[in-house]
Structures are given as structure tokens and as C-alpha cells.
Amino acid sequence: DTAVSQTPKYLVTQMGNDKSIKCEQNLGHDTMYWYKQDSKKFLKIMFSYNNKELIINETVPNRFSPKSPDKAHLNLHINSLELGDSAVYFCASSPTLSGGAYEQYFGPGTRLTVT
Amino acid sequence: SQQGEEDPQALSIQEGENATMNCSYKTSINNLQWYRQNSGRGLVHLILIRSNEREKHSGRLRVTLDTSKKSSSLLITASRAADTASYFCATTVMTTDSWGKLQFGAGTQVVVTP
């Protein structure tokens, strides 16, 4: 069974389009995250939700809007896509957001290419 | 800004050799974690070491933490081709409202040749 799954795995789209990435975890975790990994493999947190509540919101353009319909799902919607949004986006989950004291479980990633 | 920085950026070794990589960080931490990322995959947690621990082992992995030097090392003993991956350290940084978040370094790319 896949612990953290993301769809789609690959996403190729044109500038200006709106797209969504979905994430689901079946681990029963309270906390979910979105990360962006750039071409140099640098991984940066974007958002974190704890029990459907937004906890961490890094300095991400407001074109990015996360949504957590329940604690097992965290989706990422991106409006007006730009070339610089091209990256691999990872969803992750952890039991709680308790000072980062727990390991995080990562999904397989969604490679977004904006042309 | 980046909290953890791994060194070296890339490491090429032969099967059976040991691989050592280092991580330096800037601010005080609660704990430090190491993750592995195989090409085209998500990150997999390897080991977590708390700020009051100095060394931790897991199978062929050995992690040390020196909080006075703000550095950690990951040693993979008797490496195998399957250890080929990128290795990241991640430190927990407390946010202003006391929620912890992980900050990752840029990783060390390890290639193990048979």
C-alpha cells in the first residue's frame, strides 16, 4: 500500500494556465506538507497543515493555494503558472507537527514543467 | 536561507568502501534528520538524532552530531550499488509561533560503482 501518493506524477503545461496537484496519505497522520525541489535539488517547505488547519505558510506567491478537505488529503492549486514554477513538488506527512520531532514520509513527487 | 549545507556536493566510491558526508548548520536545533533520495523518487527518512545525542546507529549507517561545531556526519559502511542516491540533512527550526519546520540542505550526491 502506498503511504503518501500524489497525482499526477508528471504535469506539462503552458504559462498562464491553472493546475492542481493532489496528495493523499493513508498513515493516519495529522500533519501534511508541500515542498518544492528546484533543479539544484534544494528542497524548501511551502505549506504545512495540521488537522486541516494551515500552520506554516512560507513566502510563497499567492498564486499557490493549498486546500485540505480532510486530514488525509492536501491539494495544491497553482494559478497563472510561470516558467519559474517548474520544479518537482513533494507532498509529505508526519504524525504531528511537534517541533519536527518526527520523521516525515514523502510522496513520489510531481514534476511540473511550464513551457 | 539554507539551514543545512552538505559537504561534499558529490562523492564517488566503489562498492565495499565507506562513504562519509557532513552537514553544517547555522542556528540551534532540536534535532537533525538524514534522508535519502533515489533518482526520480521521494525522500526516505534514514535516521533522526536529537540535540542531546552524540551518535546514533542504524544498520550500516552511523550518524554523529556535534552541537558545539553545529555539524553532523553520516557514514555509510560497506557501501553497495543500491546506496547510490542523494543524501540530505534536515534540521528542525522553530517558527515564531513555535511550530517546527524542517530545513533541508542541498544534498550530497553519492555514486557507488560495482
GROMACS .gro file of N, CA, C and O in nm, chain A residues 4-110:
model
  428
    4VAL      N    1   0.205   0.767   0.101
    4VAL     CA    2   0.175   0.902   0.055
    4VAL      C    3   0.175   0.899  -0.097
    4VAL      O    4   0.276   0.864  -0.158
    5SER      N    5   0.063   0.930  -0.155
    5SER     CA    6   0.053   0.927  -0.301
    5SER      C    7   0.021   1.065  -0.355
    5SER      O    8  -0.046   1.145  -0.288
    6GLN      N    9   0.070   1.091  -0.474
    6GLN     CA   10   0.047   1.219  -0.541
    6GLN      C   11   0.004   1.193  -0.683
    6GLN      O   12   0.053   1.100  -0.748
    7THR      N   13  -0.083   1.278  -0.732
    7THR     CA   14  -0.120   1.274  -0.873
    7THR      C   15  -0.132   1.416  -0.927
    7THR      O   16  -0.180   1.506  -0.858
    8PRO      N   17  -0.086   1.439  -1.050
    8PRO     CA   18  -0.020   1.342  -1.137
    8PRO      C   19   0.129   1.331  -1.105
    8PRO      O   20   0.180   1.409  -1.027
    9LYS      N   21   0.197   1.239  -1.166
    9LYS     CA   22   0.341   1.226  -1.147
    9LYS      C   23   0.416   1.327  -1.235
    9LYS      O   24   0.520   1.378  -1.197
   10TYR      N   25   0.362   1.350  -1.352
   10TYR     CA   26   0.419   1.448  -1.444
   10TYR      C   27   0.309   1.544  -1.488
   10TYR      O   28   0.196   1.503  -1.510
   11LEU      N   29   0.346   1.670  -1.503
   11LEU     CA   30   0.250   1.772  -1.544
   11LEU      C   31   0.323   1.870  -1.633
   11LEU      O   32   0.418   1.936  -1.589
   12VAL      N   33   0.284   1.876  -1.759
   12VAL     CA   34   0.343   1.970  -1.854
   12VAL      C   35   0.232   2.063  -1.898
   12VAL      O   36   0.126   2.020  -1.942
   13THR      N   37   0.256   2.193  -1.885
   13THR     CA   38   0.151   2.288  -1.914
   13THR      C   39   0.212   2.419  -1.962
   13THR      O   40   0.333   2.440  -1.952
   14GLN      N   41   0.130   2.506  -2.013
   14GLN     CA   42   0.180   2.633  -2.065
   14GLN      C   43   0.166   2.743  -1.962
   14GLN      O   44   0.081   2.736  -1.870
   15MET      N   45   0.246   2.843  -1.979
   15MET     CA   46   0.239   2.962  -1.893
   15MET      C   47   0.097   3.017  -1.893
   15MET      O   48   0.029   3.018  -1.996
   16GLY      N   49   0.056   3.062  -1.776
   16GLY     CA   50  -0.075   3.124  -1.764
   16GLY      C   51  -0.187   3.028  -1.726
   16GLY      O   52  -0.294   3.071  -1.682
   17ASN      N   53  -0.162   2.899  -1.742
   17ASN     CA   54  -0.265   2.801  -1.706
   17ASN      C   55  -0.275   2.784  -1.555
   17ASN      O   56  -0.187   2.823  -1.480
   18ASP      N   57  -0.386   2.722  -1.513
   18ASP     CA   58  -0.409   2.687  -1.373
   18ASP      C   59  -0.406   2.536  -1.363
   18ASP      O   60  -0.468   2.466  -1.444
   19LYS      N   61  -0.338   2.485  -1.262
   19LYS     CA   62  -0.329   2.340  -1.246
   19LYS      C   63  -0.336   2.302  -1.097
   19LYS      O   64  -0.307   2.384  -1.010
   20SER      N   65  -0.373   2.176  -1.073
   20SER     CA   66  -0.378   2.125  -0.937
   20SER      C   67  -0.300   1.996  -0.923
   20SER      O   68  -0.291   1.917  -1.017
   21ILE      N   69  -0.243   1.978  -0.806
   21ILE     CA   70  -0.175   1.853  -0.770
   21ILE      C   71  -0.245   1.800  -0.645
   21ILE      O   72  -0.273   1.876  -0.552
   22LYS      N   73  -0.272   1.668  -0.647
   22LYS     CA   74  -0.343   1.610  -0.534
   22LYS      C   75  -0.250   1.522  -0.452
   22LYS      O   76  -0.158   1.459  -0.506
   23CYS      N   77  -0.277   1.516  -0.323
   23CYS     CA   78  -0.196   1.433  -0.234
   23CYS      C   79  -0.287   1.365  -0.133
   23CYS      O   80  -0.380   1.427  -0.078
   24GLU      N   81  -0.257   1.239  -0.108
   24GLU     CA   82  -0.333   1.162  -0.010
   24GLU      C   83  -0.238   1.078   0.072
   24GLU      O   84  -0.142   1.021   0.019
   25GLN      N   85  -0.262   1.069   0.203
   25GLN     CA   86  -0.183   0.980   0.288
   25GLN      C   87  -0.277   0.888   0.364
   25GLN      O   88  -0.383   0.929   0.410
   26ASN      N   89  -0.233   0.761   0.374
   26ASN     CA   90  -0.315   0.662   0.444
   26ASN      C   91  -0.249   0.616   0.573
   26ASN      O   92  -0.270   0.503   0.618
   27LEU      N   93  -0.168   0.704   0.630
   27LEU     CA   94  -0.092   0.670   0.751
   27LEU      C   95  -0.162   0.715   0.878
   27LEU      O   96  -0.112   0.690   0.987
   28GLY      N   97  -0.272   0.787   0.862
   28GLY     CA   98  -0.341   0.838   0.980
   28GLY      C   99  -0.270   0.956   1.045
   28GLY      O  100  -0.296   0.987   1.162
   29HIS      N  101  -0.180   1.020   0.971
   29HIS     CA  102  -0.106   1.133   1.026
   29HIS      C  103  -0.192   1.258   1.035
   29HIS      O  104  -0.287   1.277   0.958
   30ASP      N  105  -0.153   1.344   1.130
   30ASP     CA  106  -0.227   1.470   1.148
   30ASP      C  107  -0.174   1.582   1.060
   30ASP      O  108  -0.244   1.679   1.035
   31THR      N  109  -0.047   1.572   1.019
   31THR     CA  110   0.019   1.685   0.956
   31THR      C  111   0.064   1.651   0.815
   31THR      O  112   0.118   1.543   0.791
   32MET      N  113   0.040   1.744   0.724
   32MET     CA  114   0.083   1.727   0.586
   32MET      C  115   0.153   1.851   0.538
   32MET      O  116   0.132   1.962   0.589
   33TYR      N  117   0.240   1.832   0.438
   33TYR     CA  118   0.328   1.940   0.390
   33TYR      C  119   0.334   1.940   0.237
   33TYR      O  120   0.316   1.838   0.172
   34TRP      N  121   0.366   2.057   0.184
   34TRP     CA  122   0.409   2.069   0.045
   34TRP      C  123   0.549   2.128   0.043
   34TRP      O  124   0.577   2.227   0.111
   35TYR      N  125   0.635   2.063  -0.038
   35TYR     CA  126   0.771   2.110  -0.059
   35TYR      C  127   0.792   2.133  -0.208
   35TYR      O  128   0.732   2.066  -0.291
   36LYS      N  129   0.886   2.224  -0.237
   36LYS     CA  130   0.927   2.246  -0.376
   36LYS      C  131   1.075   2.213  -0.386
   36LYS      O  132   1.155   2.262  -0.305
   37GLN      N  133   1.112   2.129  -0.484
   37GLN     CA  134   1.253   2.098  -0.506
   37GLN      C  135   1.295   2.155  -0.641
   37GLN      O  136   1.240   2.117  -0.745
   38ASP      N  137   1.393   2.243  -0.638
   38ASP     CA  138   1.433   2.307  -0.763
   38ASP      C  139   1.534   2.222  -0.839
   38ASP      O  140   1.567   2.110  -0.798
   39SER      N  141   1.582   2.277  -0.949
   39SER     CA  142   1.670   2.199  -1.038
   39SER      C  143   1.803   2.165  -0.973
   39SER      O  144   1.872   2.073  -1.016
   40LYS      N  145   1.839   2.238  -0.867
   40LYS     CA  146   1.963   2.208  -0.795
   40LYS      C  147   1.939   2.116  -0.676
   40LYS      O  148   2.024   2.099  -0.590
   41LYS      N  149   1.819   2.060  -0.670
   41LYS     CA  150   1.778   1.965  -0.567
   41LYS      C  151   1.757   2.029  -0.430
   41LYS      O  152   1.745   1.958  -0.331
   42PHE      N  153   1.753   2.159  -0.425
   42PHE     CA  154   1.728   2.226  -0.298
   42PHE      C  155   1.580   2.215  -0.266
   42PHE      O  156   1.494   2.253  -0.346
   43LEU      N  157   1.549   2.163  -0.148
   43LEU     CA  158   1.412   2.134  -0.107
   43LEU      C  159   1.367   2.239  -0.007
   43LEU      O  160   1.430   2.258   0.096
   44LYS      N  161   1.254   2.303  -0.036
   44LYS     CA  162   1.208   2.409   0.051
   44LYS      C  163   1.061   2.390   0.086
   44LYS      O  164   0.979   2.362  -0.002
   45ILE      N  165   1.030   2.407   0.214
   45ILE     CA  166   0.891   2.391   0.255
   45ILE      C  167   0.807   2.506   0.202
   45ILE      O  168   0.852   2.621   0.195
   46MET      N  169   0.685   2.474   0.161
   46MET     CA  170   0.592   2.577   0.115
   46MET      C  171   0.481   2.595   0.217
   46MET      O  172   0.453   2.706   0.262
   47PHE      N  173   0.414   2.487   0.251
   47PHE     CA  174   0.299   2.492   0.340
   47PHE      C  175   0.299   2.372   0.432
   47PHE      O  176   0.353   2.266   0.400
   48SER      N  177   0.231   2.389   0.546
   48SER     CA  178   0.204   2.277   0.632
   48SER      C  179   0.064   2.291   0.689
   48SER      O  180   0.023   2.400   0.728
   49TYR      N  181  -0.007   2.180   0.694
   49TYR     CA  182  -0.141   2.176   0.753
   49TYR      C  183  -0.139   2.076   0.868
   49TYR      O  184  -0.081   1.967   0.857
   50ASN      N  185  -0.205   2.112   0.975
   50ASN     CA  186  -0.221   2.021   1.087
   50ASN      C  187  -0.370   2.006   1.115
   50ASN      O  188  -0.438   2.104   1.148
   51ASN      N  189  -0.422   1.885   1.101
   51ASN     CA  190  -0.565   1.863   1.119
   51ASN      C  191  -0.649   1.963   1.040
   51ASN      O  192  -0.741   2.026   1.093
   52LYS      N  193  -0.617   1.978   0.915
   52LYS     CA  194  -0.686   2.064   0.819
   52LYS      C  195  -0.663   2.214   0.841
   52LYS      O  196  -0.721   2.295   0.771
   53GLU      N  197  -0.582   2.248   0.938
   53GLU     CA  198  -0.558   2.390   0.966
   53GLU      C  199  -0.422   2.431   0.913
   53GLU      O  200  -0.321   2.363   0.938
   54LEU      N  201  -0.415   2.543   0.842
   54LEU     CA  202  -0.289   2.593   0.789
   54LEU      C  203  -0.200   2.638   0.904
   54LEU      O  204  -0.237   2.724   0.984
   55ILE      N  205  -0.081   2.580   0.912
   55ILE     CA  206   0.010   2.610   1.021
   55ILE      C  207   0.131   2.689   0.971
   55ILE      O  208   0.174   2.785   1.032
   56ILE      N  209   0.188   2.643   0.863
   56ILE     CA  210   0.307   2.708   0.808
   56ILE      C  211   0.275   2.754   0.667
   56ILE      O  212   0.225   2.680   0.584
   57ASN      N  213   0.303   2.879   0.641
   57ASN     CA  214   0.284   2.936   0.508
   57ASN      C  215   0.409   3.018   0.480
   57ASN      O  216   0.423   3.129   0.531
   58GLU      N  217   0.502   2.960   0.408
   58GLU     CA  218   0.625   3.030   0.377
   58GLU      C  219   0.597   3.141   0.276
   58GLU      O  220   0.485   3.157   0.230
   59THR      N  221   0.699   3.216   0.242
   59THR     CA  222   0.678   3.328   0.149
   59THR      C  223   0.658   3.275   0.009
   59THR      O  224   0.749   3.279  -0.074
   60VAL      N  225   0.541   3.221  -0.011
   60VAL     CA  226   0.505   3.163  -0.140
   60VAL      C  227   0.408   3.258  -0.209
   60VAL      O  228   0.319   3.313  -0.143
   61PRO      N  229   0.423   3.281  -0.340
   61PRO     CA  230   0.328   3.369  -0.409
   61PRO      C  231   0.184   3.324  -0.388
   61PRO      O  232   0.156   3.203  -0.379
   62ASN      N  233   0.092   3.419  -0.378
   62ASN     CA  234  -0.046   3.379  -0.350
   62ASN      C  235  -0.114   3.314  -0.470
   62ASN      O  236  -0.233   3.281  -0.464
   63ARG      N  237  -0.039   3.292  -0.577
   63ARG     CA  238  -0.090   3.209  -0.687
   63ARG      C  239  -0.099   3.062  -0.643
   63ARG      O  240  -0.167   2.982  -0.707
   64PHE      N  241  -0.027   3.029  -0.536
   64PHE     CA  242  -0.029   2.893  -0.483
   64PHE      C  243  -0.131   2.888  -0.369
   64PHE      O  244  -0.119   2.964  -0.272
   65SER      N  245  -0.228   2.799  -0.382
   65SER     CA  246  -0.327   2.789  -0.275
   65SER      C  247  -0.347   2.643  -0.238
   65SER      O  248  -0.393   2.562  -0.319
   66PRO      N  249  -0.308   2.609  -0.115
   66PRO     CA  250  -0.331   2.473  -0.067
   66PRO      C  251  -0.473   2.459  -0.016
   66PRO      O  252  -0.536   2.557   0.024
   67LYS      N  253  -0.519   2.334  -0.017
   67LYS     CA  254  -0.651   2.308   0.038
   67LYS      C  255  -0.651   2.170   0.101
   67LYS      O  256  -0.605   2.073   0.040
   68SER      N  257  -0.702   2.161   0.223
   68SER     CA  258  -0.707   2.033   0.293
   68SER      C  259  -0.852   2.000   0.325
   68SER      O  260  -0.904   2.046   0.428
   69PRO      N  261  -0.918   1.920   0.242
   69PRO     CA  262  -1.059   1.886   0.268
   69PRO      C  263  -1.076   1.798   0.392
   69PRO      O  264  -1.181   1.802   0.457
   70ASP      N  265  -0.975   1.719   0.422
   70ASP     CA  266  -0.973   1.638   0.544
   70ASP      C  267  -0.827   1.609   0.575
   70ASP      O  268  -0.741   1.638   0.493
   71LYS      N  269  -0.801   1.551   0.690
   71LYS     CA  270  -0.659   1.544   0.729
   71LYS      C  271  -0.580   1.441   0.648
   71LYS      O  272  -0.458   1.435   0.659
   72ALA      N  273  -0.646   1.363   0.566
   72ALA     CA  274  -0.574   1.267   0.482
   72ALA      C  275  -0.540   1.323   0.344
   72ALA      O  276  -0.470   1.260   0.267
   73HIS      N  277  -0.590   1.441   0.314
   73HIS     CA  278  -0.570   1.499   0.182
   73HIS      C  279  -0.519   1.642   0.191
   73HIS      O  280  -0.566   1.720   0.274
   74LEU      N  281  -0.423   1.672   0.105
   74LEU     CA  282  -0.375   1.810   0.093
   74LEU      C  283  -0.346   1.835  -0.054
   74LEU      O  284  -0.257   1.773  -0.111
   75ASN      N  285  -0.424   1.923  -0.113
   75ASN     CA  286  -0.409   1.953  -0.255
   75ASN      C  287  -0.342   2.088  -0.273
   75ASN      O  288  -0.344   2.172  -0.183
   76LEU      N  289  -0.281   2.105  -0.389
   76LEU     CA  290  -0.212   2.231  -0.419
   76LEU      C  291  -0.261   2.282  -0.553
   76LEU      O  292  -0.248   2.213  -0.655
   77HIS      N  293  -0.319   2.400  -0.550
   77HIS     CA  294  -0.368   2.461  -0.673
   77HIS      C  295  -0.277   2.577  -0.709
   77HIS      O  296  -0.242   2.657  -0.621
   78ILE      N  297  -0.239   2.584  -0.835
   78ILE     CA  298  -0.150   2.692  -0.879
   78ILE      C  299  -0.217   2.767  -0.993
   78ILE      O  300  -0.254   2.708  -1.095
   79ASN      N  301  -0.234   2.896  -0.973
   79ASN     CA  302  -0.294   2.983  -1.076
   79ASN      C  303  -0.186   3.050  -1.159
   79ASN      O  304  -0.074   3.074  -1.111
   80SER      N  305  -0.222   3.084  -1.281
   80SER     CA  306  -0.135   3.166  -1.367
   80SER      C  307   0.009   3.117  -1.364
   80SER      O  308   0.101   3.192  -1.326
   81LEU      N  309   0.030   2.995  -1.403
   81LEU     CA  310   0.162   2.934  -1.394
   81LEU      C  311   0.268   3.013  -1.468
   81LEU      O  312   0.245   3.069  -1.575
   82GLU      N  313   0.387   3.018  -1.407
   82GLU     CA  314   0.501   3.089  -1.464
   82GLU      C  315   0.615   2.990  -1.487
   82GLU      O  316   0.619   2.882  -1.426
   83LEU      N  317   0.709   3.031  -1.572
   83LEU     CA  318   0.822   2.943  -1.603
   83LEU      C  319   0.897   2.901  -1.476
   83LEU      O  320   0.940   2.787  -1.462
   84GLY      N  321   0.910   2.994  -1.383
   84GLY     CA  322   0.983   2.968  -1.259
   84GLY      C  323   0.915   2.869  -1.166
   84GLY      O  324   0.973   2.827  -1.066
   85ASP      N  325   0.791   2.833  -1.198
   85ASP     CA  326   0.722   2.734  -1.115
   85ASP      C  327   0.765   2.592  -1.150
   85ASP      O  328   0.732   2.497  -1.079
   86SER      N  329   0.839   2.577  -1.259
   86SER     CA  330   0.887   2.444  -1.298
   86SER      C  331   0.976   2.388  -1.188
   86SER      O  332   1.075   2.452  -1.148
   87ALA      N  333   0.942   2.272  -1.140
   87ALA     CA  334   1.012   2.211  -1.027
   87ALA      C  335   0.947   2.076  -1.000
   87ALA      O  336   0.850   2.039  -1.065
   88VAL      N  337   1.001   2.007  -0.899
   88VAL     CA  338   0.934   1.887  -0.851
   88VAL      C  339   0.868   1.923  -0.718
   88VAL      O  340   0.934   1.979  -0.629
   89TYR      N  341   0.742   1.894  -0.705
   89TYR     CA  342   0.666   1.925  -0.585
   89TYR      C  343   0.641   1.796  -0.508
   89TYR      O  344   0.592   1.698  -0.563
   90PHE      N  345   0.677   1.800  -0.381
   90PHE     CA  346   0.660   1.683  -0.296
   90PHE      C  347   0.559   1.712  -0.187
   90PHE      O  348   0.562   1.816  -0.122
   91CYS      N  349   0.474   1.614  -0.166
   91CYS     CA  350   0.385   1.613  -0.052
   91CYS      C  351   0.448   1.523   0.054
   91CYS      O  352   0.520   1.426   0.020
   92ALA      N  353   0.427   1.555   0.178
   92ALA     CA  354   0.480   1.473   0.287
   92ALA      C  355   0.381   1.475   0.403
   92ALA      O  356   0.293   1.562   0.411
   93SER      N  357   0.397   1.380   0.494
   93SER     CA  358   0.314   1.380   0.614
   93SER      C  359   0.397   1.336   0.733
   93SER      O  360   0.504   1.274   0.717
   94SER      N  361   0.350   1.371   0.851
   94SER     CA  362   0.414   1.325   0.974
   94SER      C  363   0.306   1.311   1.080
   94SER      O  364   0.198   1.371   1.067
   95PRO      N  365   0.335   1.232   1.185
   95PRO     CA  366   0.231   1.210   1.286
   95PRO      C  367   0.174   1.339   1.343
   95PRO      O  368   0.054   1.355   1.356
   96THR      N  369   0.264   1.429   1.383
   96THR     CA  370   0.218   1.559   1.431
   96THR      C  371   0.320   1.663   1.390
   96THR      O  372   0.429   1.630   1.344
   97LEU      N  373   0.291   1.786   1.411
   97LEU     CA  374   0.387   1.894   1.386
   97LEU      C  375   0.441   1.934   1.522
   97LEU      O  376   0.406   2.037   1.576
   98SER      N  377   0.522   1.848   1.578
   98SER     CA  378   0.567   1.871   1.714
   98SER      C  379   0.716   1.903   1.716
   98SER      O  380   0.798   1.819   1.746
   99GLY      N  381   0.748   2.024   1.677
   99GLY     CA  382   0.888   2.065   1.676
   99GLY      C  383   0.972   1.984   1.580
   99GLY      O  384   1.093   1.973   1.597
  100GLY      N  385   0.906   1.925   1.479
  100GLY     CA  386   0.981   1.847   1.383
  100GLY      C  387   1.042   1.723   1.445
  100GLY      O  388   1.142   1.671   1.396
  101ALA      N  389   0.983   1.675   1.552
  101ALA     CA  390   1.043   1.564   1.624
  101ALA      C  391   1.017   1.430   1.558
  101ALA      O  392   1.068   1.328   1.603
  102TYR      N  393   0.937   1.430   1.453
  102TYR     CA  394   0.904   1.305   1.387
  102TYR      C  395   0.955   1.305   1.245
  102TYR      O  396   0.963   1.407   1.179
  103GLU      N  397   0.983   1.185   1.196
  103GLU     CA  398   1.022   1.173   1.056
  103GLU      C  399   0.904   1.207   0.967
  103GLU      O  400   0.787   1.193   1.008
  104GLN      N  401   0.937   1.250   0.849
  104GLN     CA  402   0.835   1.282   0.751
  104GLN      C  403   0.836   1.176   0.641
  104GLN      O  404   0.942   1.124   0.604
  105TYR      N  405   0.718   1.144   0.593
  105TYR     CA  406   0.701   1.046   0.486
  105TYR      C  407   0.666   1.122   0.359
  105TYR      O  408   0.568   1.197   0.357
  106PHE      N  409   0.745   1.099   0.257
  106PHE     CA  410   0.730   1.175   0.134
  106PHE      C  411   0.658   1.096   0.025
  106PHE      O  412   0.674   0.974   0.014
  107GLY      N  413   0.582   1.169  -0.055
  107GLY     CA  414   0.525   1.112  -0.175
  107GLY      C  415   0.630   1.103  -0.284
  107GLY      O  416   0.743   1.149  -0.266
  108PRO      N  417   0.594   1.047  -0.399
  108PRO     CA  418   0.691   1.026  -0.507
  108PRO      C  419   0.723   1.152  -0.587
  108PRO      O  420   0.816   1.152  -0.667
  109GLY      N  421   0.648   1.258  -0.563
  109GLY     CA  422   0.678   1.383  -0.632
  109GLY      C  423   0.595   1.402  -0.758
  109GLY      O  424   0.552   1.305  -0.822
  110THR      N  425   0.573   1.528  -0.792
  110THR     CA  426   0.508   1.566  -0.918
  110THR      C  427   0.603   1.660  -0.991
  110THR      O  428   0.637   1.766  -0.938
   0.00000   0.00000   0.00000
